[in-house]
Structures are given as C-alpha cells and as structure tokens.
C-alpha cells in the first residue's frame, strides 16, 4: 500500500534511512539562512509572516475552545501578545481519539508520506519559525534559525526514518504453510496491522520549542498516534505554527486535522489531567526533574519518554592545543548563555594542573585562562549578542545573580546592551572555581551560563568523579581533553558504564553541546538525565503494536 | 567484529531474520520427537538423563550458595526430589554485574553466536528437557516435547533474531564529514557501542517453564545483559537444565558463567529483593495479576515485560462447518486441561442461536453439542490422558471443583485414571452456560479447564462484548466463527481497536490457543493481558542502549 505523498518524498525517506544506518553527515534541510537556498524573498517573507502573528488571534479551529490566552513574554523585550485558543483537554482527547482510526487505515506509507510533507512545509517556513523561536526563547538569530528550523526538522525526519524502518519490516500479510508429512500442509493467510498505542502528549520546553518537540511529535504521529502538543507557556508560537501546518496538510489529504492539536493550558491541573488521561498512551517530555518525575510517577497509563536535568561535565587532563581547547570551551559555555541541556557545567581539572603545548598550566592558570578566553570571545558586543542571545527565564536570571555563592568567581557575569533590542536581558557567563568536595555547588543542575572549574585530586579521580556524576545526577554530554591514550580509554570505559556520549579533544568547529541528527544520538537513555534518545529504535518501536488475524486458505 | 560461534550459526541466524520479516512457516528445530531426526538413542538417552537428575543435587557452582532445596511436586505423582542450590540474591547480582563488561566486549556477533550455540545444545537435549517439563508441569508428552523443546527454542531464536536485527543496524563506527563551504570540512570519527541496560531478571511460570522463559532470557542475553532466571517453585528442573547448558557454553568460550544464573528462592521476599534491586534493569514475568502488578508498581527501576491473566474469548455467529468447528473447539478446550494462557474461556453465542451447514442450531444446541464433542474427543482414555495431561496446581483443582457455582453445567469435569501414572491428577474440562449479564462468572480468568458458553443478545452485541472483555480484562487470543463478511469485518475492527490477535473460522489443524514462532505474535502488548509480545522490535529495542564517542580526524 503506497500513497502519493510517500511517493513524492520517497527519495528523502530512503536517504534518511540510509543516513541512520551509516550515520555519516547528511541533511535535506540546509542550515544556512541564505536567500540563494531558501528563495530571494524568504528572508523578508519569514519576518513579515512572524510579525503578522503579533497582537492577533492565532486561530486553529480546534474543538472545545473556551477562550483565548496570550501568556508569552519575549526575552528580547518586544511585545508579542499573540492570543492562542484555550481548549478543553477532554475535547482535544475525544477529537484525537476519533481521528485515530482513519490514520491507521491509510497505513504506514501514507502516514510517513504525510509526515514528510509536513516537514517539507516546515522547512519552507524556517524563517518565520526562526523568528518565533528567537523571540520566545531568547536564542540568537543564527541558532534560532538552525536549531529551531533545519536541525529540528532533521530530528523530526530522523524519527520518521526510524519509525519507517521499524514499521516497514512488518509485512502486511503472509501465507503460512506448515508441512504435515504425507498429509496436505496446514495453510493460513495472516494479516498484520500496525496500530498506534493511542494518543501521544508531547510536552515542550521553553528553550527549544521545536528541536525538543519534533522527535516525539513525528515519532508518535508516524507510528499511528494522534498527537496533542502542549508547548511551554512562554514558547507557544513555534509550536502553534507547527501544529497549524500539520493540520493544514492533514486536512488537504482528507484526514482529520485533530490528529495534531495544540493544548495551550492556563492551569497546571489541565496539563496534569491531560497527562493522566486514560486515553493518553505516551508522553514526550523535556524539562525539569520535578514535573518529569511527577509524570513518571503519575502518568502510569502512558509510556513516558523524558529528558530531564543533568550535570554535564568535561575532564581536562592534558592537551596538545591549549588555545584551541580554551576557544572551544569558551564558545560552548557562551552559546545561548548556557541555556542548553547539553552545556557543560562542571570542568574537572587536576589540582596539580595539566600539561599542554604551552607548557604546564596550574589549576588556577586553567581557570583564569578559560575565563579570559570567554571574556575575549565576547569582547565584541555584536558577537556577544549574537552568540549569547537573551536569558529565557527569571529563574535563570536569579541563578546568575546568586552564582557567586557557589564558588570563587573567576569571571563574573556582565549585563550587555543588545544593539537591536534595548530591553533584552543579555548576560555573559559566570565562571567559578570550587573544590571537588563542594558537591552541593556543582553537582546539581544550575541551568544557564554558570560553570565550575572543579579542583580534583588527580586525573584518575577526575575520571571516577565524572562517572559518578553521570550515574547519580545524569548528563547528556561528557568531554575529555587528554593526550594520553590510557586516559581516553579510562574515560571511554567510564562513559560506557555510566551511559553517556563522550566527545574527545574537541578543539575545532564542533562543540560538546552540539549533536547532529542522523549521526549523534542525543542522550543515551541510560542515565538519570534521559530515559530515551533522539533517535534510536527504542524511541519508536514501542509506540505501535502489531495486531494480527489469520484464517485457513486452500 | 565477528566470532567463531557467529560464523558457525550464521546460516540459522540469517534464515531466522528472513523468517521474522516474511513471517511464513519456518523452524530449524524439528517438532517431531523422532529418532530419525534426533538420533537413534535420543529417546532413551533423554529419558535416562532426566531420571538421572531425580533424587540428586543439581550442582551449578554459583556464588553465594547457602543451602539446597527440593520444592517440586509432580502433577503426575512421581517422586522428583531434585535438590537445587539456594544462593544469596545479592551474590547472584554482584556476580552478574561483574560478568557484564566482558559480555559487552565480545560484541553483538559474539553474543548472538553464543546464544545460538546455547539454543543448539538445548535442541539436542530436547528429550531430557521434555521429560523435565512434562513431570513438573503436568503437560502431556507430545506437548511437553514440542512446546517445552523445539517451540520454546523457536521463541528463543526468534528473540535472538530480533535482537540481531536491531543491533546489527547500529554501525560500529563512522566518519562524519560536514562540508564547510570553501573551508575544509569538519571531520570526525564516531564509535557506537551497544551496551546492555543491566541485569535482567526472568521470572518463569509453572505451566510453561521454557516456552515463557526463553524469549526474555535470550532477548536480554543477546542484547548484552546478564540474566538471572527465577523459575516457578514447581517447575525448576527445565530452567535448571537450561541454565546449566548456558553456563557450560559461556565457560567454554572463556566467558563468565555467571552471565546466566538460577535463582531458586525459598522466600517470596527474596524474589522481591531481586526484583527491586537497583542493578536489575529489566524483568520478564509470566504469571498472575497480583504479583505482576506488584512488580509493575514496585520494580520501578526496571523495564517490566509482563504477561498476565486474561479472558480469551470466541464469538460464534454462524459456521459453514459445524462439526469441524466443534472438533476444533473441543481440542482447544481439552489441550493441557485448558492450562494455557491462550485457552478460550468465554464462548459468546447469540441467544437466537446460529446458522450452520447442519441447519439452525439454538443456543442450547451449541452448548450441548460442544459438550458432546469434548466428551467424544476424550472418550478414549489414552487419548484423554495424552491430550489433557495432569492438573498442575491445587488452585486449579479447587477451581474445577467449584466451577458449578459459576453457571449451569453442560459438561461436568471427570477424574480420569492415567494409564501410566496412577497418582496423576487428570481432569476433563467443565463446560458451563451463563447469561451475558453474569459477568462475575465468566469475566474473570478462571485458569484451567473451565469454559463458558455465554448467551448474548445477538451477534452485534457479541462483537461489542468481546471488545469490552479484551479492553477491560485483557486477552491473548480471540476467535470468531462466521460465514458473513460483515461480522468478520466487525470482529477485525474490534480486535484492532482492543489490540488482540484474531483467529477466524478455525476448523482444521490449527487452534486458537496455539501460536507459531516467526509468524504469530504471541500477545499484542496492547491490552491488560500483556504489555509485550513474543516477539517484535519493541521486545528487544529497549534492552540495550547505544553509547557513542567522537573525535576529530584529519
């Protein structure tokens, strides 16, 4: 069973499946916001489309609408005032459930084709979505375009590719013929139908409203499930545009638009009612430990795919390129003011210092030189504003203000005046030092631009400490700098045991906090920071079941 | 990375992977207990090997042994008195954990090769294991051989094939090269390592100690996890032989034998301690709802794959072959005295009766004719003893004795003297009728040879009732008899919604309670009777994780 949209996008799908198998570099969605790629008018069109949402009702023709709400506040200080429909959770659930049977009936190829069409339209709207991401999250423009647009689309496509890879290996039917010696064989025809588990709830976060939403959205949708997207209250617009595009594609195909709906809730209890609704069978969640653990404990009727807090760390034992290492780390700590779930928080350095191509550096040298590298990197205001973006939440502003309590300040955070947005809350990173024994300081996620250079007895202790941090507190990323194979091996084994991705000696244009779709698994799903990964088979395989029927044939 | 045992068994593995894709009939393990296939002396050798265990210590050289125990009591009334080592749960866990790293290091091909070698040895020991299964479970000889031997091995191999299918699609490494316009590309080498989640606990049941144990055992082992097998206290010997064979193969390969161990526990609290141990990351459980739900509620650190109770049902609307239908159902209800998790319990028949090739049959006709068919089928004592086997537990004997309370008796249970085992507890099925409204009677699992012909208003009501039973109480199997396409369609849609396998018009040599490995999914994993299936991708994909590392290369 095929489908026109499957055929339209088959080359992309085939390439995506090849990419997840080979895991080399690949993408169909160019990451450069260039008019030559996206069209001469794309830049202006996207900006206008974004601006056209401001101060208006964002209508979605969803069932059970009880009012409008406009909760977003831009970290850049501009007025957004987009009003979203507030819908009764029960009405969204009922509508999603009604839509499900038709979605099953078009089959895996049809569902995957529709998903690919949605992704293609999202890609064409990348500029509009980038502005929406930038202005709701505080990301800088380039990150908002790349991570909010093509890279998020990559992660969505990756999930579709995994879903297809799993679903396409289940045959629609077979003839089973069992020999019976001299008697005629037993012969049956058997049909195998892929059936979604039920309604999926995808709970977005305030910092990456598309990148962390698309994997769950597309994994669930492709495998036969209606999806209710519950965006973070301060980053609704990117999700709302996404949902509207999905609903448009579904409606064009004669499918029920309520297969994808937006749940903008005014009360926390509404989110909880959605999450614990008996018809909700999966929840994708990115966010804090408190609500994440609440979901795991209470939404027992659903599979929960959760990305929670962690304490990402880097061990520095030695380096063959001291300046490049410092530059690399300075960029990592500065990018989006450390408001990434992958940003390094603890940098573990031996008390006796490290050997480098610039001679031996003491612990204090390393801390001071890293502080200086950050300071230098951000010395140009335009660069600083572009890389740092703005601070997304008051909680993060508070953590920055309090950071001095946690250790000795090597580099203090500064407020920067953004050249384009005078009301933007822009802050440079704060870098602290502390002793390894000060676990309360550095061994708890302090989301935002707050990092610690931690004084550890020696390299072996640093490796052990890194492993313990990952096991106890979780991490999405770990790095190591060393010129010694035995240290690399020790870190490799530590990260294999603890279950975390390791970046080794990053000193160029790749950063520990970045992961590339189709190649890097984002999260391992094995330590407390996440119980799932973008993406692997486990991310999709349990979102559908196979229901069979069989009967005798001649 | 390959392995001598992988190469030895590669043809079998390749054929198994082809089988799970095509889902036609296939097996490498012949189901006929024939000397021509298994060797001239196999029959005698197997019997002697079994008898040689009786009254002796079953030594396993496991750590932490604190004593011996011999809890088994044969439903055939023979003396078993095999003494098994009792080991401290903590010692088994520690030993398993130590064994894990070496098991990861031999890689997926090595692990799969070792699993296939274990399965091959199990197959060669099928006669010995069949006697062990027969004498501990009460199964008849032919079932004990087939379901306890080759069919169980099939299910084990099927799980290995799925594990291999998933693991082999993760490349060991790649070179990722991202173009940078006019600048040199970013180039990284990335390694991807498959890492087991952690210790697997496989909790067996008293009726199918190999068939329900091998899927979890081999799925977990192949994906990199040590396995602790906790057999049912009355069906230890088949598991003990299995564990010993696994340990022999592991030791021969220079691997740590404690990768597979046997936990014979004397106290329920020891099982609970194992199940909730922080190092135990998955639990495969077959058994009752009470302990199953306890595991799901309490063993929160582990993925739980559970097969629980259900109310399997068949809707009879009409038939084109009345006698064949009755024969088929009579066999289903008689086989192993209904002590299968797949046996039909509720037969839903319209109050107005059914149309058949023998004319219209009233509700009472259908019930009476089915009773007569069972009676006739079991009229020969040798046939009856061979098909029925013996009653496995006192609880089932009690349920048979009480069955008359639940409805009107159409056919009463009889005690039969087994020709070979005078002390065997052999019982024929009891068949009852009741009204659809008597839900307390038929809508609760009554494990054993107790079935109900349920009077339902009409066919449409029967279809709806079947769906509701599956949704509320679970089922592993559902059947329908009808000559009308619209009824077949309605049942098809009902079972797709409820998530249960459907058998249509079985009137020959295939029975609703039988499922064939590589072709039939056993359980769907979507209704209350089971949250997993033998086997599909979801059964294996989340038992391992991929941990990556990456670094720049020139």
Short mmCIF file of C-alpha atoms in Angstrom, two decimals, chain A residues 226-382:
data_model
loop_
_atom_site.label_atom_id
_atom_site.label_comp_id
_atom_site.label_asym_id
_atom_site.label_seq_id
_atom_site.Cartn_x
_atom_site.Cartn_y
_atom_site.Cartn_z
CA UNK A 226 -2.76 11.34 17.31
CA UNK A 227 -0.60 13.98 18.97
CA UNK A 228 -1.52 16.72 21.40
CA UNK A 229 1.30 19.26 21.59
CA UNK A 230 1.47 21.04 24.95
CA UNK A 231 4.04 23.80 24.49
CA UNK A 232 5.82 25.65 27.25
CA UNK A 233 3.76 28.68 28.23
CA UNK A 234 6.48 31.04 27.08
CA UNK A 235 7.29 29.35 23.76
CA UNK A 236 3.94 28.68 22.14
CA UNK A 237 4.27 30.40 18.78
CA UNK A 238 6.79 27.98 17.19
CA UNK A 239 4.60 25.05 18.27
CA UNK A 240 1.42 26.80 17.14
CA UNK A 241 2.83 27.44 13.65
CA UNK A 242 3.95 23.81 13.52
CA UNK A 243 0.55 22.50 14.58
CA UNK A 244 -1.24 24.72 12.09
CA UNK A 245 0.95 23.47 9.23
CA UNK A 246 0.35 19.86 10.29
CA UNK A 247 -3.40 20.44 10.44
CA UNK A 248 -3.36 22.05 7.00
CA UNK A 249 -1.57 19.09 5.44
CA UNK A 250 -3.89 16.60 7.17
CA UNK A 251 -7.00 18.45 6.05
CA UNK A 252 -5.74 18.71 2.47
CA UNK A 253 -5.36 14.93 2.49
CA UNK A 254 -8.91 14.43 3.66
CA UNK A 255 -7.66 13.33 7.06
CA UNK A 256 -8.93 14.54 10.39
CA UNK A 257 -6.99 17.69 11.36
CA UNK A 258 -7.48 16.81 15.02
CA UNK A 259 -4.75 14.22 14.66
CA UNK A 260 -2.46 17.08 15.67
CA UNK A 261 -3.69 19.68 18.11
CA UNK A 262 -2.28 22.38 20.35
CA UNK A 263 -3.06 22.36 24.05
CA UNK A 264 -2.46 25.82 25.47
CA UNK A 265 -3.41 25.45 29.08
CA UNK A 266 -3.89 28.13 31.68
CA UNK A 267 -3.84 25.85 34.69
CA UNK A 268 -1.24 23.29 35.68
CA UNK A 269 -4.10 20.97 36.61
CA UNK A 270 -5.16 20.92 32.95
CA UNK A 271 -1.74 19.62 31.96
CA UNK A 272 -1.97 17.04 34.70
CA UNK A 273 -5.44 16.00 33.55
CA UNK A 274 -4.12 15.54 30.02
CA UNK A 275 -1.07 13.60 31.19
CA UNK A 276 -3.08 11.18 33.30
CA UNK A 277 -6.00 10.76 30.90
CA UNK A 278 -6.59 7.03 30.32
CA UNK A 279 -6.59 7.58 26.55
CA UNK A 280 -3.13 9.16 26.58
CA UNK A 281 -0.68 6.34 25.96
CA UNK A 282 2.63 8.14 25.53
CA UNK A 283 4.19 11.34 26.83
CA UNK A 284 7.29 13.00 25.48
CA UNK A 285 8.63 15.46 27.99
CA UNK A 286 11.58 17.82 28.09
CA UNK A 287 12.05 19.84 31.21
CA UNK A 288 12.77 19.87 34.89
CA UNK A 289 13.04 16.93 37.24
CA UNK A 290 10.11 17.90 39.42
CA UNK A 291 7.41 17.73 36.77
CA UNK A 292 9.26 14.96 34.91
CA UNK A 293 9.23 12.78 37.99
CA UNK A 294 5.61 13.68 38.62
CA UNK A 295 4.78 12.41 35.14
CA UNK A 296 6.71 9.18 35.63
CA UNK A 297 5.03 8.59 38.98
CA UNK A 298 1.50 9.59 37.99
CA UNK A 299 1.02 9.07 34.28
CA UNK A 300 1.33 5.32 34.76
CA UNK A 301 -1.03 4.57 31.88
CA UNK A 302 1.49 6.05 29.43
CA UNK A 303 4.99 5.35 28.19
CA UNK A 304 7.00 8.40 29.29
CA UNK A 305 9.97 9.49 27.18
CA UNK A 306 11.68 12.04 29.41
CA UNK A 307 14.63 14.36 29.07
CA UNK A 308 15.38 15.83 32.49
CA UNK A 309 18.14 17.75 34.24
CA UNK A 310 21.75 16.66 34.31
CA UNK A 311 25.24 17.76 35.21
CA UNK A 312 27.27 17.73 32.01
CA UNK A 313 30.97 17.62 32.61
CA UNK A 314 34.37 17.74 30.95
CA UNK A 315 37.60 16.26 32.26
CA UNK A 316 40.77 18.13 31.32
CA UNK A 317 43.86 16.03 31.88
CA UNK A 318 46.21 17.50 29.25
CA UNK A 319 46.00 18.96 25.79
CA UNK A 320 48.11 19.31 22.69
CA UNK A 321 46.39 22.55 21.72
CA UNK A 322 45.74 24.69 24.76
CA UNK A 323 44.46 27.78 22.97
CA UNK A 324 42.12 25.84 20.70
CA UNK A 325 40.76 23.94 23.70
CA UNK A 326 40.07 27.18 25.55
CA UNK A 327 38.42 28.70 22.47
CA UNK A 328 36.27 25.62 22.05
CA UNK A 329 35.17 25.60 25.68
CA UNK A 330 34.60 29.39 25.69
CA UNK A 331 32.20 29.02 22.78
CA UNK A 332 30.42 26.07 24.43
CA UNK A 333 29.89 27.99 27.67
CA UNK A 334 28.74 31.14 25.84
CA UNK A 335 26.38 29.69 23.26
CA UNK A 336 22.80 30.71 24.11
CA UNK A 337 24.13 31.69 27.54
CA UNK A 338 24.48 28.05 28.51
CA UNK A 339 20.73 27.55 28.31
CA UNK A 340 21.15 24.20 26.58
CA UNK A 341 20.53 20.83 28.18
CA UNK A 342 23.91 19.86 26.71
CA UNK A 343 26.05 22.74 28.04
CA UNK A 344 28.99 21.80 30.23
CA UNK A 345 28.52 22.72 33.87
CA UNK A 346 31.48 21.07 35.63
CA UNK A 347 35.02 21.17 34.25
CA UNK A 348 37.14 18.75 36.24
CA UNK A 349 40.82 19.72 36.43
CA UNK A 350 43.58 18.04 38.47
CA UNK A 351 44.81 20.06 41.43
CA UNK A 352 48.34 19.70 40.10
CA UNK A 353 47.40 21.33 36.80
CA UNK A 354 47.76 20.00 33.27
CA UNK A 355 50.45 19.54 30.64
CA UNK A 356 49.87 21.49 27.44
CA UNK A 357 51.67 22.52 24.26
CA UNK A 358 52.16 25.85 26.06
CA UNK A 359 53.91 24.19 28.98
CA UNK A 360 52.48 23.14 32.31
CA UNK A 361 49.42 25.08 33.47
CA UNK A 362 48.37 25.14 37.09
CA UNK A 363 44.77 24.61 38.12
CA UNK A 364 44.42 28.37 38.65
CA UNK A 365 46.01 29.07 35.25
CA UNK A 366 43.44 26.87 33.54
CA UNK A 367 40.55 28.55 35.30
CA UNK A 368 41.91 32.04 34.67
CA UNK A 369 42.79 31.33 31.05
CA UNK A 370 39.34 29.91 30.39
CA UNK A 371 37.78 32.98 31.96
CA UNK A 372 39.97 35.17 29.80
CA UNK A 373 39.09 33.17 26.70
CA UNK A 374 35.37 33.68 27.37
CA UNK A 375 35.92 37.36 28.04
CA UNK A 376 37.90 37.79 24.85
CA UNK A 377 35.43 35.83 22.75
CA UNK A 378 32.60 38.06 23.95
CA UNK A 379 34.52 41.33 23.83
CA UNK A 380 32.76 42.43 20.66
CA UNK A 381 29.20 43.40 21.57
CA UNK A 382 27.71 42.27 18.27
#
